[in-house]
Coordinates of C-alpha atoms and ligand atoms in Angstrom, one line a residue:
X26 CA 0.0 0.0 0.0
X27 CA 1.6 3.3 -1.1
X28 CA 1.8 6.1 1.4
X29 CA 0.9 9.7 0.5
X30 CA 2.0 12.7 2.6
X31 CA -0.6 15.5 2.4
X32 CA 1.1 18.8 3.4
X33 CA -1.7 21.1 4.4
X34 CA -4.0 18.1 4.3
X35 CA -6.4 19.2 7.1
X36 CA -7.8 22.0 4.9
X37 CA -10.8 22.0 2.6
X38 CA -9.4 20.2 -0.5
X39 CA -6.9 18.2 1.5
X40 CA -9.5 16.6 3.8
X41 CA -11.7 15.6 0.8
X42 CA -8.7 14.2 -0.9
X43 CA -7.8 12.2 2.2
X44 CA -11.2 10.5 2.1
X45 CA -10.8 9.5 -1.6
X46 CA -7.2 8.3 -1.1
X47 CA -8.2 6.2 1.9
X48 CA -11.2 4.8 -0.1
X49 CA -8.8 3.9 -2.9
X50 CA -6.6 2.0 -0.5
X51 CA -3.7 4.4 0.0
X52 CA -2.2 5.1 3.4
X53 CA -2.5 8.8 4.3
X54 CA -0.2 11.0 6.4
X55 CA -1.2 14.6 7.1
X56 CA 1.1 17.4 8.2
X57 CA -0.6 20.8 8.9
X58 CA -0.1 23.7 11.2
X59 CA -3.8 24.5 11.3
X60 CA -3.2 28.1 10.0
X61 CA -6.5 27.7 8.3
X62 CA -8.0 24.4 9.5
X63 CA -8.7 22.2 12.4
X64 CA -7.6 18.6 13.4
X65 CA -11.4 18.0 13.8
X66 CA -11.5 17.7 9.9
X67 CA -9.2 14.7 10.0
X68 CA -11.1 13.1 12.9
X69 CA -14.1 13.3 10.6
X70 CA -12.2 11.9 7.7
X71 CA -11.5 8.9 9.9
X72 CA -15.1 8.7 10.8
X73 CA -16.3 8.8 7.2
X74 CA -13.8 6.2 6.0
X75 CA -13.4 4.0 9.1
X76 CA -9.7 4.2 8.4
X77 CA -6.8 5.9 10.3
X78 CA -4.8 8.9 9.2
X79 CA -1.3 9.6 10.7
X80 CA -1.6 13.2 11.7
X81 CA 1.2 15.6 12.5
X82 CA 0.8 19.2 13.8
X83 CA 3.7 20.8 11.9
X84 CA 4.7 23.9 10.0
X85 CA 6.0 22.6 6.7
X86 CA 8.7 25.3 6.8
X87 CA 10.1 23.7 10.0
X88 CA 12.9 21.7 8.2
X89 CA 13.9 19.7 11.2
X90 CA 10.3 18.6 12.0
X91 CA 9.6 17.9 8.3
X92 CA 12.7 15.7 8.0
X93 CA 11.5 13.7 11.1
X94 CA 8.2 13.1 9.3
X95 CA 9.9 12.0 6.1
X96 CA 12.3 9.7 8.1
X97 CA 9.5 8.2 10.3
X98 CA 7.4 7.2 7.3
X99 CA 8.0 5.4 4.0
X100 CA 6.5 8.2 1.8
X101 CA 5.8 7.3 -1.9
X102 CA 4.4 10.7 -3.0
X103 CA 3.7 14.1 -1.6
X104 CA 0.7 16.3 -2.3
X105 CA 1.5 20.0 -1.5
X106 CA -1.7 21.8 -0.4
X107 CA 0.1 23.9 2.2
X108 CA -0.5 27.5 1.3
X109 CA -2.3 30.7 2.2
X110 CA -5.0 31.4 -0.3
X111 CA -6.9 34.7 0.3
X112 CA -6.3 36.9 -2.7
X113 CA -7.1 40.2 -0.9
X114 CA -5.0 39.4 2.1
X115 CA -2.1 38.6 -0.2
X116 CA -2.3 42.1 -1.6
X117 CA -2.1 43.5 2.0
X118 CA 0.5 41.1 3.2
X119 CA 2.6 40.0 0.3
X120 CA 5.7 39.1 2.3
X121 CA 3.7 36.8 4.5
X122 CA 2.3 35.1 1.4
X123 CA 5.7 34.7 -0.4
X124 CA 7.3 33.5 2.8
X125 CA 4.7 30.9 3.5
X126 CA 3.9 29.6 0.0
X127 CA 7.4 29.6 -1.4
X128 CA 9.2 28.3 1.7
X129 CA 6.8 25.4 2.1
X130 CA 7.7 24.4 -1.4
X131 CA 11.4 24.7 -0.9
X132 CA 11.3 22.8 2.4
X133 CA 9.3 19.9 0.8
X134 CA 11.8 19.7 -2.1
X135 CA 14.8 19.7 0.3
X136 CA 13.3 17.0 2.5
X137 CA 12.5 14.9 -0.6
X138 CA 16.0 15.3 -1.8
X139 CA 17.4 14.3 1.6
X140 CA 15.3 11.1 1.8
X141 CA 15.0 10.1 -1.9
X142 CA 11.3 10.8 -2.3
X143 CA 10.7 11.4 -6.0
X144 CA 7.0 12.1 -6.6
X145 CA 5.1 15.3 -5.8
X146 CA 1.7 16.9 -6.8
X147 CA 1.2 20.6 -6.4
X148 CA -2.1 22.6 -5.8
X149 CA -1.8 25.3 -8.4
X150 CA -4.6 27.5 -9.7
X151 CA -6.2 28.7 -12.9
X152 CA -5.1 32.1 -11.8
X153 CA -1.7 31.4 -13.4
X154 CA -3.2 31.9 -16.8
X155 CA -3.4 35.6 -16.0
X156 CA -5.5 38.0 -18.0
X157 CA -3.9 37.5 -21.5
X158 CA -5.0 34.0 -22.4
X159 CA -8.4 33.4 -24.0
X160 CA -10.9 30.9 -22.7
X161 CA -11.1 27.9 -22.5
X162 CA -7.6 27.6 -20.9
X163 CA -5.4 24.8 -22.2
X164 CA -2.3 23.6 -20.4
X165 CA 0.2 24.5 -23.1
X166 CA -0.7 28.2 -22.9
X167 CA 2.0 30.3 -21.3
X168 CA 1.6 31.4 -17.7
X169 CA 0.2 35.0 -17.8
X170 CA 0.8 38.1 -15.8
X171 CA -0.8 37.5 -12.4
X172 CA -2.9 40.2 -10.7
X173 CA -2.0 39.6 -7.1
X174 CA 0.8 38.1 -4.9
X175 CA -1.2 35.0 -4.2
X176 CA -1.3 34.3 -7.9
X177 CA 2.4 35.0 -8.3
X178 CA 3.2 32.4 -5.5
X179 CA 1.4 29.8 -7.7
X180 CA 3.2 30.8 -10.9
X181 CA 6.6 31.0 -9.1
X182 CA 6.1 27.6 -7.4
X183 CA 5.2 26.0 -10.8
X184 CA 8.5 27.4 -12.1
X185 CA 10.5 26.1 -9.1
X186 CA 9.0 22.6 -9.7
X187 CA 9.8 22.7 -13.4
X188 CA 13.4 23.7 -12.7
X189 CA 13.8 21.0 -10.0
X190 CA 12.4 18.3 -12.4
X191 CA 14.7 19.5 -15.2
X192 CA 17.8 19.2 -12.9
X193 CA 16.8 15.8 -11.6
X194 CA 15.3 13.6 -14.3
X195 CA 14.1 11.0 -11.8
X196 CA 11.8 13.5 -10.2
X197 CA 8.0 13.3 -11.1
X198 CA 5.9 16.4 -10.7
X199 CA 2.3 16.9 -11.4
X200 CA 1.0 20.5 -11.3
X201 CA -2.8 20.6 -10.9
X202 CA -4.5 23.9 -11.9
X203 CA -7.8 24.0 -10.0
X204 CA -10.7 26.1 -11.2
X205 CA -13.4 27.0 -8.6
X206 CA -13.9 24.2 -6.1
X207 CA -17.2 24.3 -4.2
X208 CA -19.5 21.9 -2.4
X209 CA -18.7 19.4 0.3
X210 CA -18.7 15.7 1.1
X211 CA -22.3 14.4 0.7
X212 CA -22.2 13.2 4.3
X213 CA -22.1 16.8 5.4
X214 CA -19.3 15.9 7.9
X215 CA -16.5 17.8 6.1
X216 CA -16.6 21.0 4.1
X217 CA -15.3 24.5 3.6
X218 CA -14.8 26.4 6.9
X219 CA -13.4 29.9 6.2
X220 CA -12.4 32.1 9.0
X221 CA -14.1 35.5 9.2
X222 CA -16.0 37.0 6.3
X223 CA -15.8 34.6 3.3
X224 CA -13.9 35.8 0.2
X225 CA -15.4 33.2 -2.0
X226 CA -18.9 33.0 -3.5
X227 CA -20.2 29.7 -2.2
X228 CA -19.3 30.0 1.5
X229 CA -20.8 33.5 1.4
X230 CA -24.0 32.1 -0.1
X231 CA -24.3 29.3 2.5
X232 CA -23.6 31.8 5.4
X233 CA -26.4 34.0 4.1
X234 CA -28.7 31.0 3.9
X235 CA -27.9 29.9 7.4
X236 CA -28.5 33.5 8.7
X237 CA -24.9 34.4 9.6
X238 CA -24.8 37.1 7.0
X239 CA -27.5 39.5 5.9
X240 CA -27.3 39.5 2.1
X241 CA -25.2 38.3 -0.8
X242 CA -23.9 41.1 -3.1
X243 CA -23.4 39.9 -6.6
X244 CA -20.4 41.8 -7.9
X245 CA -21.3 43.3 -11.2
X246 CA -24.2 42.6 -13.6
X247 CA -22.9 44.4 -16.7
X248 CA -20.2 41.9 -17.8
X249 CA -20.2 40.7 -21.4
X250 CA -21.5 37.3 -20.4
X251 CA -24.7 35.3 -20.9
X252 CA -26.6 37.1 -18.1
X253 CA -24.3 40.0 -17.2
X254 CA -22.7 38.3 -14.1
X255 CA -19.3 36.7 -14.1
X256 CA -18.9 33.1 -15.1
X257 CA -16.6 30.5 -13.6
X258 CA -15.8 26.8 -13.9
X259 CA -17.2 25.6 -10.6
X260 CA -16.1 22.0 -9.7
X261 CA -17.4 19.8 -6.9
X262 CA -14.7 19.2 -4.3
X263 CA -15.3 15.5 -4.4
X264 CA -14.7 15.4 -8.1
X265 CA -11.6 17.4 -7.5
X266 CA -10.5 15.0 -4.8
X267 CA -10.9 12.1 -7.1
X268 CA -8.7 13.9 -9.6
X269 CA -6.0 13.8 -7.0
X270 CA -6.3 10.0 -6.7
X271 CA -5.8 9.7 -10.5
X272 CA -2.9 12.2 -10.3
X273 CA -1.2 10.1 -7.6
X274 CA -1.6 7.0 -9.8
X275 CA 0.0 9.0 -12.6
X276 CA 2.9 10.7 -10.6
X277 CA 4.0 7.3 -9.3
X278 CA 4.4 5.9 -12.9
X279 CA 6.1 8.9 -14.7
X280 CA 9.0 11.2 -14.6
X281 CA 9.3 14.9 -15.5
X282 CA 6.6 17.6 -15.1
X283 CA 3.0 17.4 -16.3
X284 CA 0.3 20.0 -15.9
X285 CA -3.4 19.3 -15.7
X286 CA -6.4 21.6 -15.5
X287 CA -9.0 20.2 -13.0
X288 CA -12.3 21.8 -14.0
X289 CA -15.6 20.7 -15.6
X290 CA -15.1 22.7 -18.9
X291 CA -18.6 24.3 -18.3
X292 CA -18.9 27.8 -17.1
X293 CA -21.8 28.9 -14.9
X294 CA -22.7 32.5 -13.9
X295 CA -23.1 33.9 -10.4
X296 CA -26.8 34.3 -11.2
X297 CA -27.1 30.6 -12.1
X298 CA -25.4 29.6 -8.9
X299 CA -28.0 31.6 -6.9
X300 CA -30.9 30.1 -8.9
X301 CA -29.6 26.5 -8.5
X302 CA -29.0 27.0 -4.8
X303 CA -32.5 28.4 -4.3
X304 CA -34.2 25.7 -6.3
X305 CA -32.4 22.5 -5.0
X306 CA -32.6 23.6 -1.4
X307 CA -36.0 25.3 -1.6
X308 CA -34.6 28.4 0.1
X309 CA -34.9 32.1 -0.8
X310 CA -31.5 33.7 -0.8
X311 CA -31.3 37.4 0.1
X312 CA -29.2 39.0 -2.6
X313 CA -28.6 42.3 -4.3
X314 CA -26.6 43.5 -7.3
X315 CA -23.6 45.6 -6.6
X316 CA -20.5 47.0 -8.2
X317 CA -17.8 44.9 -9.9
X318 CA -15.1 43.6 -7.6
X319 CA -11.6 44.9 -8.5
X320 CA -9.5 42.4 -10.3
X321 CA -12.3 40.0 -11.3
X322 CA -12.2 38.6 -14.9
X323 CA -15.6 38.4 -16.7
X324 CA -15.2 34.7 -17.3
X325 CA -12.8 31.8 -17.2
X326 CA -13.1 28.0 -17.6
X327 CA -11.0 25.0 -18.3
X328 CA -10.5 22.8 -21.3
X329 CA -10.4 19.6 -19.3
X330 CA -9.6 17.2 -22.1
X331 CA -6.0 16.5 -21.1
X332 CA -7.0 15.2 -17.7
X333 CA -9.5 12.9 -19.3
X334 CA -7.0 11.7 -21.9
X335 CA -4.0 11.1 -19.6
X336 CA -5.5 10.6 -16.2
X337 CA -8.8 8.9 -17.2
X338 CA -10.6 11.5 -15.0
X339 CA -13.6 13.7 -15.6
X340 CA -16.1 15.3 -13.4
X341 CA -19.4 13.5 -12.6
X342 CA -21.3 15.9 -10.3
X343 CA -23.7 18.6 -11.4
X344 CA -24.1 22.2 -10.3
X345 CA -27.2 21.1 -8.4
X346 CA -25.1 18.5 -6.5
X347 CA -22.6 21.3 -5.6
X348 CA -25.3 23.6 -4.3
X349 CA -27.1 20.8 -2.4
X350 CA -23.9 19.4 -0.7
X351 CA -22.6 22.9 0.2
X352 CA -25.9 23.6 2.0
X353 CA -26.0 20.2 3.6
X354 CA -22.6 20.9 5.2
X355 CA -23.4 24.4 6.3
X356 CA -26.8 23.6 7.9
X357 CA -25.3 20.7 9.8
X358 CA -22.3 22.8 10.9
X359 CA -23.4 26.4 11.1
X360 CA -20.1 27.3 12.9
X361 CA -17.9 25.0 10.8
X362 CA -15.7 22.8 12.9
X363 CA -15.7 25.1 15.9
X364 CA -18.8 23.5 17.4
X365 CA -18.3 19.8 17.0
X366 CA -21.3 17.6 16.6
Ligands
LIG401 P1 -7.2 25.5 3.0 O1 -6.7 26.8 3.5 O2 -8.4 25.0 3.5 O3 -6.0 24.4 3.1 C1 -4.6 24.8 3.1 C2 -4.1 24.1 4.3 O4 -2.7 24.4 4.4 C3 -4.7 24.5 5.6 O5 -5.1 23.4 6.4 C4 -3.6 25.3 6.3 O6 -3.7 25.2 7.7 C5 -2.3 24.6 5.8 N1 -1.1 25.4 5.8 C6 -0.9 26.6 5.3 N2 0.4 27.0 5.5 C7 1.0 26.0 6.1 C8 2.3 25.7 6.6 N3 3.3 26.6 6.5 N4 2.6 24.5 7.3 C9 1.6 23.6 7.4 N5 0.3 23.8 6.9 C10 0.0 24.9 6.3 O7 -7.2 25.8 1.4 P2 -7.8 24.8 0.3 O8 -8.9 25.4 -0.4 O9 -7.9 23.4 0.8 O10 -6.6 24.9 -0.8 C11 -5.5 23.9 -0.8 C12 -4.5 24.4 -1.8 O11 -5.1 24.6 -3.1 C13 -3.9 25.8 -1.4 O12 -2.5 25.7 -1.8 C14 -4.6 26.7 -2.3 O13 -3.9 27.9 -2.7 C15 -4.9 25.9 -3.6 N6 -6.0 26.3 -4.4 C16 -7.2 26.5 -3.8 C17 -8.3 26.9 -4.5 C18 -9.7 27.1 -3.9 O14 -10.5 27.8 -4.5 N7 -10.0 26.5 -2.7 C19 -8.2 27.2 -5.9 C20 -6.9 27.0 -6.5 C21 -5.8 26.6 -5.7
LIG402 N1 -18.8 36.8 -6.1 C1 -19.9 37.6 -5.8 N2 -20.1 37.9 -4.5 C2 -19.4 37.5 -3.5 C3 -18.2 36.7 -3.8 C4 -18.0 36.4 -5.1 O1 -20.6 38.0 -6.7 O2 -19.7 37.8 -2.3 C5 -18.5 36.5 -7.5 C6 -17.1 37.0 -8.0 O3 -17.3 38.3 -8.5 C7 -16.8 36.0 -9.1 C8 -17.5 34.7 -8.6 O4 -18.4 35.1 -7.6 O5 -17.4 36.4 -10.2 C9 -16.5 33.7 -7.9 O6 -15.7 34.4 -7.0 P1 -14.8 33.7 -6.0 O7 -14.1 34.7 -5.1 O8 -15.5 32.5 -5.3 O9 -13.7 33.0 -6.9 P2 -12.7 33.7 -8.0 O10 -13.0 33.1 -9.3 O11 -12.7 35.1 -7.8 O12 -11.3 33.2 -7.4 C10 -10.9 31.9 -7.5 C11 -10.1 31.4 -6.3 C12 -8.8 32.2 -6.3 C13 -8.1 32.1 -7.6 C14 -9.0 32.6 -8.7 C15 -8.4 32.5 -10.0 O13 -10.8 31.7 -5.1 O14 -7.9 31.5 -5.3 O15 -10.2 31.8 -8.6 O16 -8.1 31.2 -10.3 F1 -7.0 32.9 -7.6

């Protein structure tokens, strides 16, 4: 049974990936400093799967501790989720973002070098396509000019991995460019648990629905899109997690660097999200139209053909599934993991 280290694995995408890896028969080791998560998520991963996770509280930048983790375990592959991800915060605190997101990468690569681990998957983002590329995005497009420090950390980290794999031909790197993950595990036991006011659309929607926020503001209704609101490639987090299982199978059998978009290939508008959420959950969502948000692109979505061709992966869940599961998680856990139930 191959063992996979999930750096930052207690977070939103990491916890869902842990479930799918355990279900697929992998052993899972998680290292997280809980900067944006809670060990409760991993307890619930164990509850959902009936399997154990080896859990370390650790800052990935702590080289000594990281090396201990690598030496204590026979690690076959690493998935690097450990990063700060709030776009606005990255503009206000760029040094903190570069320090965290780049140093976690360098520490992981050094620990891998030291212990002979050759396989790594990185959580990149569609944001690296920048503003220049036209939709749908395909993997061979050049990385664009990013609009914020968070985006630059993703672009720079991709470059670091490409250089490392060029220098060491036995290294195997998979760069996964996520589009817009939303939704939650259908059990409602794990989901997205943002701290403070959510930056992203779906957690804002669910917090309005549960009565924690007054009203959703839809940012802009005069975009050149099908209904005037922005469109995105929303992807169910369970589909995304399953994409990681396929990426693990792939990274273990190849060398060099490969990039994959993980998206559905189908854009939906903010208005369509609100309509689907209201319909499938039989809820009225208080919302108003407001000004555009600075830095938002009108639309972007994936060409997801490469992942289907080389990984044998494609998404299965619908927008209605995403909206149903997001609400199921929020209503069962109005305060996220803070109030265990
Ligand atoms: P998340 O914040 O829920 O998970 C990230 C995890 O990393 C958290 O558990 C956090 O505590 C941990 N972490 C951060 N810095 C760390 C450090 N120095 N040492 C140890 N642990 C650390 O976010 P997520 O949505 O699960 O995202 C996972 C990854 O995917 C991130 O790198 C993010 O940038 C990337 N990504 C996310 C999205 C999205 O919309 N959610 C989109 C594209 C890319
Ligand atoms: N939106 C609203 N109201 C809100 C929040 C969001 O109308 O309260 C709209 C945004 O304007 C956008 C859409 O909902 O049109 C999605 O916004 P999100 O903030 O959820 O997601 P983004 O597409 O802006 O950002 C995501 C990730 C970033 C990543 C970026 C580019 O969250 O990490 O995609 O890949 F950098």
